[in-house]
Amino acid sequence: MKFNRISRKAVCALIVASSLAACSSDSKPEASTPAPADTTPAAAATTEVPATTDNGSADAAAAAAAAVEKALIRPTQIEVTAPLGVAAPKGKTIDWIQCSIPACTQLGGALQEATDALGWTLNIIDGGITPETIANGWQLAVANKHDAVIGSGFPEVVFADSLKALDAAKIPVVLLNVTDEPGNGVIAVIQGTPAYGPNGALQADWVTTDSKGSANTLYVSTSAFPVVGLRADGFKAEYEKVCTGCTLDKLDALPTDFGDALNTQIIAYLQSHPKVNYVVAAVSDMITGLNSALAGASLSDQVRVMTNDLNPALAEDLKADGPLKAATILENVNVMWQIADVLVRAFAGVDYSATANAPSNGWIVTKATIDGFVDPYPMVEDYQAEYKTLWGV
């Protein structure tokens, strides 16, 4: 397989090092090598194993198909199973440093529900979307001196001084969707490194199975959130194993371009690379509006699209049976209740390690299974009731 990294614009990445550096403009995109097999998009989603082994071993293809078949079934049980066992502490105030993309706002709404259920107060701090604005948000949390702080997406290097201050004040911190490990005041990392590689691998399994081993894929990711890179790495590693005759290119996007600007970049790439027959996005908000953009460019029949997670616009696109065919789902709003479970156990002096280390459920949503899966898109339908039962509230 040939893998080309393409950066269509200057990318301001978060560098996990002693300082943050801005990246300069990138080189011209390279064209991918076409796969030897027919690159016509498959007619429909399937778990059928490719009929030949030209594009990968039969064993790898069979394993990919089996993983997809299993993941098409919606989970029905939250990962946490142990009751709290004591009265849930009341009267806590929690700071949530919320980034400005829609997915973060959605998470904040779920956290509000969880804190309300526990009789707590949630203080939402606008973190923006740049390292500087996120750092400012953490400084506000230090000044607030509330009972706990929750952050998402940005690595500790961005707010290291604030984290030290919170640790010194014995204010617990929970992080979500980062590559950092617990320690230095961070009592838990939810949906961290162990969740993202397998999630990306499942995307690769779906593309391989859906294309019957004949995919030429453009993978759209971002280096702004290191944990998202783990999903891209997981995709690449699995894709190389199960779809060896396929090709893979990568487009690295700025979060500020998510949506229309990024869709324009994707369209331009597809127009100059007509052999590409799959577009896979690492984050749902990246490709909001892509179905319409593809139709406007007369490219709807050229590619099949997959993303991770959904928003209302993408859910409608999936129901419409246009280019968007599937979405992998990690715990989304559910995960904010998992974070609340960590904190309520920590405040109560109860072991929270099982909650903190619980593996994430996984699911692939298609047109056939999206009915009943509505905003804010909980993976387990009655997750709130299950957590309330565990907490005794």
mmCIF file of N, CA and C in Angstrom, residues 85-191:
data_model
loop_
_atom_site.group_PDB
_atom_site.id
_atom_site.type_symbol
_atom_site.label_atom_id
_atom_site.label_comp_id
_atom_site.label_asym_id
_atom_site.label_seq_id
_atom_site.Cartn_x
_atom_site.Cartn_y
_atom_site.Cartn_z
ATOM 1 N N GLY A 85 -22.584 2.085 46.207
ATOM 2 C CA GLY A 85 -22.550 1.411 47.506
ATOM 3 C C GLY A 85 -22.640 2.318 48.715
ATOM 4 N N VAL A 86 -22.529 3.626 48.508
ATOM 5 C CA VAL A 86 -22.679 4.601 49.594
ATOM 6 C C VAL A 86 -23.510 5.758 49.053
ATOM 7 N N ALA A 87 -23.907 6.644 49.938
ATOM 8 C CA ALA A 87 -24.667 7.814 49.498
ATOM 9 C C ALA A 87 -23.796 8.714 48.622
ATOM 10 N N ALA A 88 -24.349 9.156 47.500
ATOM 11 C CA ALA A 88 -23.606 10.043 46.606
ATOM 12 C C ALA A 88 -23.430 11.411 47.254
ATOM 13 N N PRO A 89 -22.188 11.914 47.347
ATOM 14 C CA PRO A 89 -21.963 13.244 47.929
ATOM 15 C C PRO A 89 -22.713 14.329 47.153
ATOM 16 N N LYS A 90 -23.261 15.281 47.853
ATOM 17 C CA LYS A 90 -24.026 16.372 47.244
ATOM 18 C C LYS A 90 -23.231 17.678 47.292
ATOM 19 N N GLY A 91 -23.745 18.673 46.575
ATOM 20 C CA GLY A 91 -23.253 20.038 46.700
ATOM 21 C C GLY A 91 -21.911 20.323 46.055
ATOM 22 N N LYS A 92 -21.458 19.488 45.138
ATOM 23 C CA LYS A 92 -20.175 19.729 44.478
ATOM 24 C C LYS A 92 -20.349 20.687 43.294
ATOM 25 N N THR A 93 -19.285 21.443 43.011
ATOM 26 C CA THR A 93 -19.255 22.328 41.844
ATOM 27 C C THR A 93 -18.107 21.901 40.937
ATOM 28 N N ILE A 94 -18.423 21.662 39.678
ATOM 29 C CA ILE A 94 -17.468 21.110 38.722
ATOM 30 C C ILE A 94 -17.235 22.111 37.602
ATOM 31 N N ASP A 95 -15.973 22.362 37.271
ATOM 32 C CA ASP A 95 -15.628 23.179 36.109
ATOM 33 C C ASP A 95 -15.438 22.278 34.892
ATOM 34 N N TRP A 96 -16.090 22.627 33.792
ATOM 35 C CA TRP A 96 -15.930 21.926 32.513
ATOM 36 C C TRP A 96 -15.386 22.922 31.505
ATOM 37 N N ILE A 97 -14.165 22.679 31.015
ATOM 38 C CA ILE A 97 -13.532 23.570 30.044
ATOM 39 C C ILE A 97 -13.943 23.088 28.662
ATOM 40 N N GLN A 98 -14.859 23.796 28.073
ATOM 41 C CA GLN A 98 -15.548 23.347 26.867
ATOM 42 C C GLN A 98 -14.971 24.019 25.628
ATOM 43 N N CYS A 99 -14.482 23.226 24.687
ATOM 44 C CA CYS A 99 -13.982 23.793 23.437
ATOM 45 C C CYS A 99 -15.162 24.266 22.594
ATOM 46 N N SER A 100 -14.874 24.959 21.498
ATOM 47 C CA SER A 100 -15.933 25.673 20.786
ATOM 48 C C SER A 100 -16.510 24.932 19.594
ATOM 49 N N ILE A 101 -16.047 23.696 19.303
ATOM 50 C CA ILE A 101 -16.671 22.973 18.204
ATOM 51 C C ILE A 101 -17.973 22.347 18.701
ATOM 52 N N PRO A 102 -18.933 22.088 17.808
ATOM 53 C CA PRO A 102 -20.239 21.574 18.240
ATOM 54 C C PRO A 102 -20.169 20.301 19.072
ATOM 55 N N ALA A 103 -19.226 19.421 18.769
ATOM 56 C CA ALA A 103 -19.130 18.168 19.524
ATOM 57 C C ALA A 103 -18.872 18.432 21.002
ATOM 58 N N CYS A 104 -18.085 19.452 21.305
ATOM 59 C CA CYS A 104 -17.800 19.779 22.707
ATOM 60 C C CYS A 104 -19.036 20.327 23.407
ATOM 61 N N THR A 105 -19.803 21.140 22.691
ATOM 62 C CA THR A 105 -21.038 21.670 23.267
ATOM 63 C C THR A 105 -22.004 20.542 23.601
ATOM 64 N N GLN A 106 -22.066 19.558 22.723
ATOM 65 C CA GLN A 106 -22.924 18.397 22.952
ATOM 66 C C GLN A 106 -22.499 17.640 24.207
ATOM 67 N N LEU A 107 -21.206 17.489 24.398
ATOM 68 C CA LEU A 107 -20.707 16.829 25.603
ATOM 69 C C LEU A 107 -21.074 17.618 26.853
ATOM 70 N N GLY A 108 -20.999 18.929 26.758
ATOM 71 C CA GLY A 108 -21.350 19.764 27.900
ATOM 72 C C GLY A 108 -22.795 19.586 28.329
ATOM 73 N N GLY A 109 -23.685 19.428 27.356
ATOM 74 C CA GLY A 109 -25.084 19.192 27.683
ATOM 75 C C GLY A 109 -25.286 17.895 28.439
ATOM 76 N N ALA A 110 -24.568 16.853 28.030
ATOM 77 C CA ALA A 110 -24.669 15.567 28.722
ATOM 78 C C ALA A 110 -24.108 15.654 30.133
ATOM 79 N N LEU A 111 -22.995 16.387 30.290
ATOM 80 C CA LEU A 111 -22.414 16.546 31.621
ATOM 81 C C LEU A 111 -23.361 17.320 32.534
ATOM 82 N N GLN A 112 -24.059 18.288 31.965
ATOM 83 C CA GLN A 112 -25.038 19.038 32.755
ATOM 84 C C GLN A 112 -26.113 18.102 33.305
ATOM 85 N N GLU A 113 -26.583 17.180 32.479
ATOM 86 C CA GLU A 113 -27.589 16.216 32.932
ATOM 87 C C GLU A 113 -27.047 15.357 34.074
ATOM 88 N N ALA A 114 -25.790 14.918 33.944
ATOM 89 C CA ALA A 114 -25.198 14.057 34.973
ATOM 90 C C ALA A 114 -25.027 14.802 36.290
ATOM 91 N N THR A 115 -24.526 16.024 36.220
ATOM 92 C CA THR A 115 -24.326 16.787 37.464
ATOM 93 C C THR A 115 -25.663 17.154 38.103
ATOM 94 N N ASP A 116 -26.666 17.432 37.276
ATOM 95 C CA ASP A 116 -28.003 17.698 37.821
ATOM 96 C C ASP A 116 -28.527 16.475 38.571
ATOM 97 N N ALA A 117 -28.305 15.294 37.998
ATOM 98 C CA ALA A 117 -28.788 14.065 38.632
ATOM 99 C C ALA A 117 -28.141 13.848 39.994
ATOM 100 N N LEU A 118 -26.903 14.314 40.148
ATOM 101 C CA LEU A 118 -26.170 14.136 41.404
ATOM 102 C C LEU A 118 -26.379 15.290 42.384
ATOM 103 N N GLY A 119 -27.115 16.308 41.972
ATOM 104 C CA GLY A 119 -27.303 17.468 42.838
ATOM 105 C C GLY A 119 -26.091 18.368 42.875
ATOM 106 N N TRP A 120 -25.312 18.375 41.791
ATOM 107 C CA TRP A 120 -24.114 19.201 41.709
ATOM 108 C C TRP A 120 -24.367 20.421 40.826
ATOM 109 N N THR A 121 -23.422 21.358 40.857
ATOM 110 C CA THR A 121 -23.454 22.533 39.989
ATOM 111 C C THR A 121 -22.359 22.402 38.939
ATOM 112 N N LEU A 122 -22.709 22.616 37.678
ATOM 113 C CA LEU A 122 -21.727 22.592 36.596
ATOM 114 C C LEU A 122 -21.425 24.014 36.155
ATOM 115 N N ASN A 123 -20.150 24.369 36.167
ATOM 116 C CA ASN A 123 -19.689 25.670 35.688
ATOM 117 C C ASN A 123 -18.966 25.459 34.361
ATOM 118 N N ILE A 124 -19.547 25.961 33.279
ATOM 119 C CA ILE A 124 -18.956 25.781 31.948
ATOM 120 C C ILE A 124 -18.047 26.958 31.637
ATOM 121 N N ILE A 125 -16.789 26.656 31.335
ATOM 122 C CA ILE A 125 -15.795 27.659 30.959
ATOM 123 C C ILE A 125 -15.569 27.561 29.460
ATOM 124 N N ASP A 126 -15.735 28.662 28.741
ATOM 125 C CA ASP A 126 -15.516 28.686 27.295
ATOM 126 C C ASP A 126 -14.019 28.580 27.022
ATOM 127 N N GLY A 127 -13.609 27.441 26.448
ATOM 128 C CA GLY A 127 -12.196 27.228 26.177
ATOM 129 C C GLY A 127 -11.754 27.621 24.785
ATOM 130 N N GLY A 128 -12.692 27.969 23.898
ATOM 131 C CA GLY A 128 -12.299 28.290 22.530
ATOM 132 C C GLY A 128 -11.749 27.072 21.811
ATOM 133 N N ILE A 129 -10.829 27.301 20.867
ATOM 134 C CA ILE A 129 -10.319 26.182 20.076
ATOM 135 C C ILE A 129 -8.817 26.278 19.820
ATOM 136 N N THR A 130 -8.148 27.265 20.393
ATOM 137 C CA THR A 130 -6.703 27.387 20.211
ATOM 138 C C THR A 130 -5.992 27.034 21.512
ATOM 139 N N PRO A 131 -4.717 26.681 21.446
ATOM 140 C CA PRO A 131 -3.976 26.408 22.678
ATOM 141 C C PRO A 131 -4.023 27.571 23.662
ATOM 142 N N GLU A 132 -3.977 28.792 23.142
ATOM 143 C CA GLU A 132 -3.976 29.960 24.023
ATOM 144 C C GLU A 132 -5.309 30.103 24.761
ATOM 145 N N THR A 133 -6.420 29.935 24.047
ATOM 146 C CA THR A 133 -7.723 30.095 24.701
ATOM 147 C C THR A 133 -7.997 28.949 25.668
ATOM 148 N N ILE A 134 -7.540 27.761 25.325
ATOM 149 C CA ILE A 134 -7.695 26.627 26.244
ATOM 150 C C ILE A 134 -6.888 26.875 27.522
ATOM 151 N N ALA A 135 -5.656 27.356 27.364
ATOM 152 C CA ALA A 135 -4.821 27.664 28.534
ATOM 153 C C ALA A 135 -5.493 28.708 29.421
ATOM 154 N N ASN A 136 -6.112 29.709 28.796
ATOM 155 C CA ASN A 136 -6.823 30.724 29.579
ATOM 156 C C ASN A 136 -7.978 30.105 30.366
ATOM 157 N N GLY A 137 -8.657 29.147 29.752
ATOM 158 C CA GLY A 137 -9.748 28.472 30.439
ATOM 159 C C GLY A 137 -9.275 27.731 31.671
ATOM 160 N N TRP A 138 -8.135 27.075 31.559
ATOM 161 C CA TRP A 138 -7.580 26.367 32.718
ATOM 162 C C TRP A 138 -7.145 27.339 33.814
ATOM 163 N N GLN A 139 -6.649 28.502 33.428
ATOM 164 C CA GLN A 139 -6.290 29.501 34.437
ATOM 165 C C GLN A 139 -7.523 29.963 35.212
ATOM 166 N N LEU A 140 -8.646 30.087 34.523
ATOM 167 C CA LEU A 140 -9.893 30.437 35.210
ATOM 168 C C LEU A 140 -10.301 29.345 36.191
ATOM 169 N N ALA A 141 -10.106 28.099 35.791
ATOM 170 C CA ALA A 141 -10.453 26.987 36.682
ATOM 171 C C ALA A 141 -9.612 27.021 37.953
ATOM 172 N N VAL A 142 -8.345 27.356 37.817
ATOM 173 C CA VAL A 142 -7.478 27.474 39.000
ATOM 174 C C VAL A 142 -8.014 28.558 39.926
ATOM 175 N N ALA A 143 -8.385 29.686 39.346
ATOM 176 C CA ALA A 143 -8.886 30.803 40.158
ATOM 177 C C ALA A 143 -10.221 30.471 40.822
ATOM 178 N N ASN A 144 -11.030 29.652 40.163
ATOM 179 C CA ASN A 144 -12.360 29.322 40.702
ATOM 180 C C ASN A 144 -12.289 28.497 41.987
ATOM 181 N N LYS A 145 -11.285 27.625 42.072
ATOM 182 C CA LYS A 145 -11.110 26.762 43.245
ATOM 183 C C LYS A 145 -12.360 25.918 43.537
ATOM 184 N N HIS A 146 -12.928 25.344 42.467
ATOM 185 C CA HIS A 146 -14.093 24.484 42.630
ATOM 186 C C HIS A 146 -13.655 23.058 42.972
ATOM 187 N N ASP A 147 -14.584 22.132 43.004
ATOM 188 C CA ASP A 147 -14.293 20.798 43.540
ATOM 189 C C ASP A 147 -13.577 19.876 42.565
ATOM 190 N N ALA A 148 -13.709 20.104 41.270
ATOM 191 C CA ALA A 148 -13.033 19.276 40.268
ATOM 192 C C ALA A 148 -13.046 20.017 38.945
ATOM 193 N N VAL A 149 -12.157 19.594 38.036
ATOM 194 C CA VAL A 149 -12.062 20.205 36.709
ATOM 195 C C VAL A 149 -12.030 19.091 35.671
ATOM 196 N N ILE A 150 -12.756 19.295 34.577
ATOM 197 C CA ILE A 150 -12.790 18.342 33.467
ATOM 198 C C ILE A 150 -12.376 19.074 32.199
ATOM 199 N N GLY A 151 -11.491 18.462 31.426
ATOM 200 C CA GLY A 151 -11.069 19.023 30.148
ATOM 201 C C GLY A 151 -11.050 17.958 29.079
ATOM 202 N N SER A 152 -11.005 18.395 27.819
ATOM 203 C CA SER A 152 -11.091 17.447 26.708
ATOM 204 C C SER A 152 -10.242 17.887 25.534
ATOM 205 N N GLY A 153 -9.572 16.918 24.903
ATOM 206 C CA GLY A 153 -8.985 17.127 23.585
ATOM 207 C C GLY A 153 -7.576 17.678 23.547
ATOM 208 N N PHE A 154 -7.234 18.579 24.438
ATOM 209 C CA PHE A 154 -5.929 19.235 24.401
ATOM 210 C C PHE A 154 -4.984 18.597 25.421
ATOM 211 N N PRO A 155 -3.726 18.390 25.046
ATOM 212 C CA PRO A 155 -2.777 17.716 25.936
ATOM 213 C C PRO A 155 -2.331 18.602 27.092
ATOM 214 N N GLU A 156 -1.798 17.955 28.105
ATOM 215 C CA GLU A 156 -1.401 18.652 29.333
ATOM 216 C C GLU A 156 -0.370 19.748 29.097
ATOM 217 N N VAL A 157 0.453 19.614 28.066
ATOM 218 C CA VAL A 157 1.483 20.621 27.834
ATOM 219 C C VAL A 157 0.880 22.008 27.653
ATOM 220 N N VAL A 158 -0.363 22.072 27.198
ATOM 221 C CA VAL A 158 -1.016 23.357 26.963
ATOM 222 C C VAL A 158 -1.326 24.075 28.269
ATOM 223 N N PHE A 159 -1.604 23.325 29.332
ATOM 224 C CA PHE A 159 -2.037 23.931 30.602
ATOM 225 C C PHE A 159 -1.237 23.372 31.774
ATOM 226 N N ALA A 160 0.035 23.085 31.546
ATOM 227 C CA ALA A 160 0.876 22.427 32.556
ATOM 228 C C ALA A 160 0.945 23.213 33.859
ATOM 229 N N ASP A 161 1.110 24.522 33.778
ATOM 230 C CA ASP A 161 1.209 25.322 35.006
ATOM 231 C C ASP A 161 -0.095 25.277 35.801
ATOM 232 N N SER A 162 -1.209 25.359 35.100
ATOM 233 C CA SER A 162 -2.505 25.293 35.783
ATOM 234 C C SER A 162 -2.709 23.931 36.427
ATOM 235 N N LEU A 163 -2.261 22.891 35.754
ATOM 236 C CA LEU A 163 -2.410 21.543 36.307
ATOM 237 C C LEU A 163 -1.605 21.401 37.598
ATOM 238 N N LYS A 164 -0.413 21.985 37.621
ATOM 239 C CA LYS A 164 0.392 21.956 38.847
ATOM 240 C C LYS A 164 -0.322 22.677 39.988
ATOM 241 N N ALA A 165 -0.931 23.807 39.665
ATOM 242 C CA ALA A 165 -1.635 24.578 40.692
ATOM 243 C C ALA A 165 -2.847 23.816 41.222
ATOM 244 N N LEU A 166 -3.565 23.146 40.344
ATOM 245 C CA LEU A 166 -4.721 22.357 40.769
ATOM 246 C C LEU A 166 -4.286 21.171 41.616
ATOM 247 N N ASP A 167 -3.183 20.550 41.233
ATOM 248 C CA ASP A 167 -2.657 19.424 42.005
ATOM 249 C C ASP A 167 -2.261 19.888 43.406
ATOM 250 N N ALA A 168 -1.604 21.031 43.480
ATOM 251 C CA ALA A 168 -1.195 21.562 44.788
ATOM 252 C C ALA A 168 -2.402 21.886 45.665
ATOM 253 N N ALA A 169 -3.500 22.292 45.030
ATOM 254 C CA ALA A 169 -4.720 22.617 45.773
ATOM 255 C C ALA A 169 -5.578 21.380 46.033
ATOM 256 N N LYS A 170 -5.088 20.222 45.583
ATOM 257 C CA LYS A 170 -5.807 18.947 45.748
ATOM 258 C C LYS A 170 -7.193 18.972 45.111
ATOM 259 N N ILE A 171 -7.260 19.604 43.940
ATOM 260 C CA ILE A 171 -8.490 19.624 43.145
ATOM 261 C C ILE A 171 -8.348 18.579 42.038
ATOM 262 N N PRO A 172 -9.139 17.534 42.046
ATOM 263 C CA PRO A 172 -8.966 16.461 41.068
ATOM 264 C C PRO A 172 -9.338 16.900 39.658
ATOM 265 N N VAL A 173 -8.636 16.322 38.693
ATOM 266 C CA VAL A 173 -8.845 16.623 37.278
ATOM 267 C C VAL A 173 -9.138 15.318 36.543
ATOM 268 N N VAL A 174 -10.112 15.355 35.652
ATOM 269 C CA VAL A 174 -10.381 14.238 34.746
ATOM 270 C C VAL A 174 -10.258 14.766 33.321
ATOM 271 N N LEU A 175 -9.517 14.049 32.491
ATOM 272 C CA LEU A 175 -9.338 14.430 31.094
ATOM 273 C C LEU A 175 -10.037 13.430 30.180
ATOM 274 N N LEU A 176 -10.488 13.925 29.049
ATOM 275 C CA LEU A 176 -11.209 13.130 28.056
ATOM 276 C C LEU A 176 -10.555 13.312 26.698
ATOM 277 N N ASN A 177 -10.404 12.212 25.974
ATOM 278 C CA ASN A 177 -9.927 12.273 24.589
ATOM 279 C C ASN A 177 -8.538 12.899 24.466
ATOM 280 N N VAL A 178 -7.609 12.424 25.274
ATOM 281 C CA VAL A 178 -6.223 12.873 25.198
ATOM 282 C C VAL A 178 -5.293 11.665 25.263
ATOM 283 N N THR A 179 -4.035 11.883 24.911
ATOM 284 C CA THR A 179 -3.039 10.812 24.964
ATOM 285 C C THR A 179 -2.265 10.801 26.272
ATOM 286 N N ASP A 180 -2.511 11.771 27.139
ATOM 287 C CA ASP A 180 -1.811 11.824 28.423
ATOM 288 C C ASP A 180 -2.247 10.674 29.325
ATOM 289 N N GLU A 181 -1.415 10.389 30.330
ATOM 290 C CA GLU A 181 -1.716 9.346 31.305
ATOM 291 C C GLU A 181 -2.103 9.993 32.634
ATOM 292 N N PRO A 182 -2.831 9.274 33.496
ATOM 293 C CA PRO A 182 -3.151 9.817 34.818
ATOM 294 C C PRO A 182 -1.882 10.135 35.608
ATOM 295 N N GLY A 183 -1.981 11.100 36.504
ATOM 296 C CA GLY A 183 -0.852 11.531 37.322
ATOM 297 C C GLY A 183 -0.788 13.038 37.371
ATOM 298 N N ASN A 184 -0.026 13.578 38.294
ATOM 299 C CA ASN A 184 0.117 15.033 38.439
ATOM 300 C C ASN A 184 -1.229 15.717 38.652
ATOM 301 N N GLY A 185 -2.095 15.063 39.408
ATOM 302 C CA GLY A 185 -3.402 15.634 39.690
ATOM 303 C C GLY A 185 -4.511 15.133 38.794
ATOM 304 N N VAL A 186 -4.156 14.511 37.675
ATOM 305 C CA VAL A 186 -5.156 13.907 36.789
ATOM 306 C C VAL A 186 -5.491 12.530 37.348
ATOM 307 N N ILE A 187 -6.710 12.371 37.845
ATOM 308 C CA ILE A 187 -7.058 11.103 38.486
ATOM 309 C C ILE A 187 -7.547 10.063 37.485
ATOM 310 N N ALA A 188 -7.961 10.500 36.298
ATOM 311 C CA ALA A 188 -8.428 9.546 35.287
ATOM 312 C C ALA A 188 -8.373 10.188 33.911
ATOM 313 N N VAL A 189 -8.092 9.366 32.911
ATOM 314 C CA VAL A 189 -8.193 9.767 31.504
ATOM 315 C C VAL A 189 -9.214 8.835 30.861
ATOM 316 N N ILE A 190 -10.310 9.400 30.415
ATOM 317 C CA ILE A 190 -11.392 8.625 29.826
ATOM 318 C C ILE A 190 -11.296 8.709 28.307
ATOM 319 N N GLN A 191 -11.521 7.578 27.659
ATOM 320 C CA GLN A 191 -11.402 7.486 26.210
ATOM 321 C C GLN A 191 -10.059 8.053 25.757
#
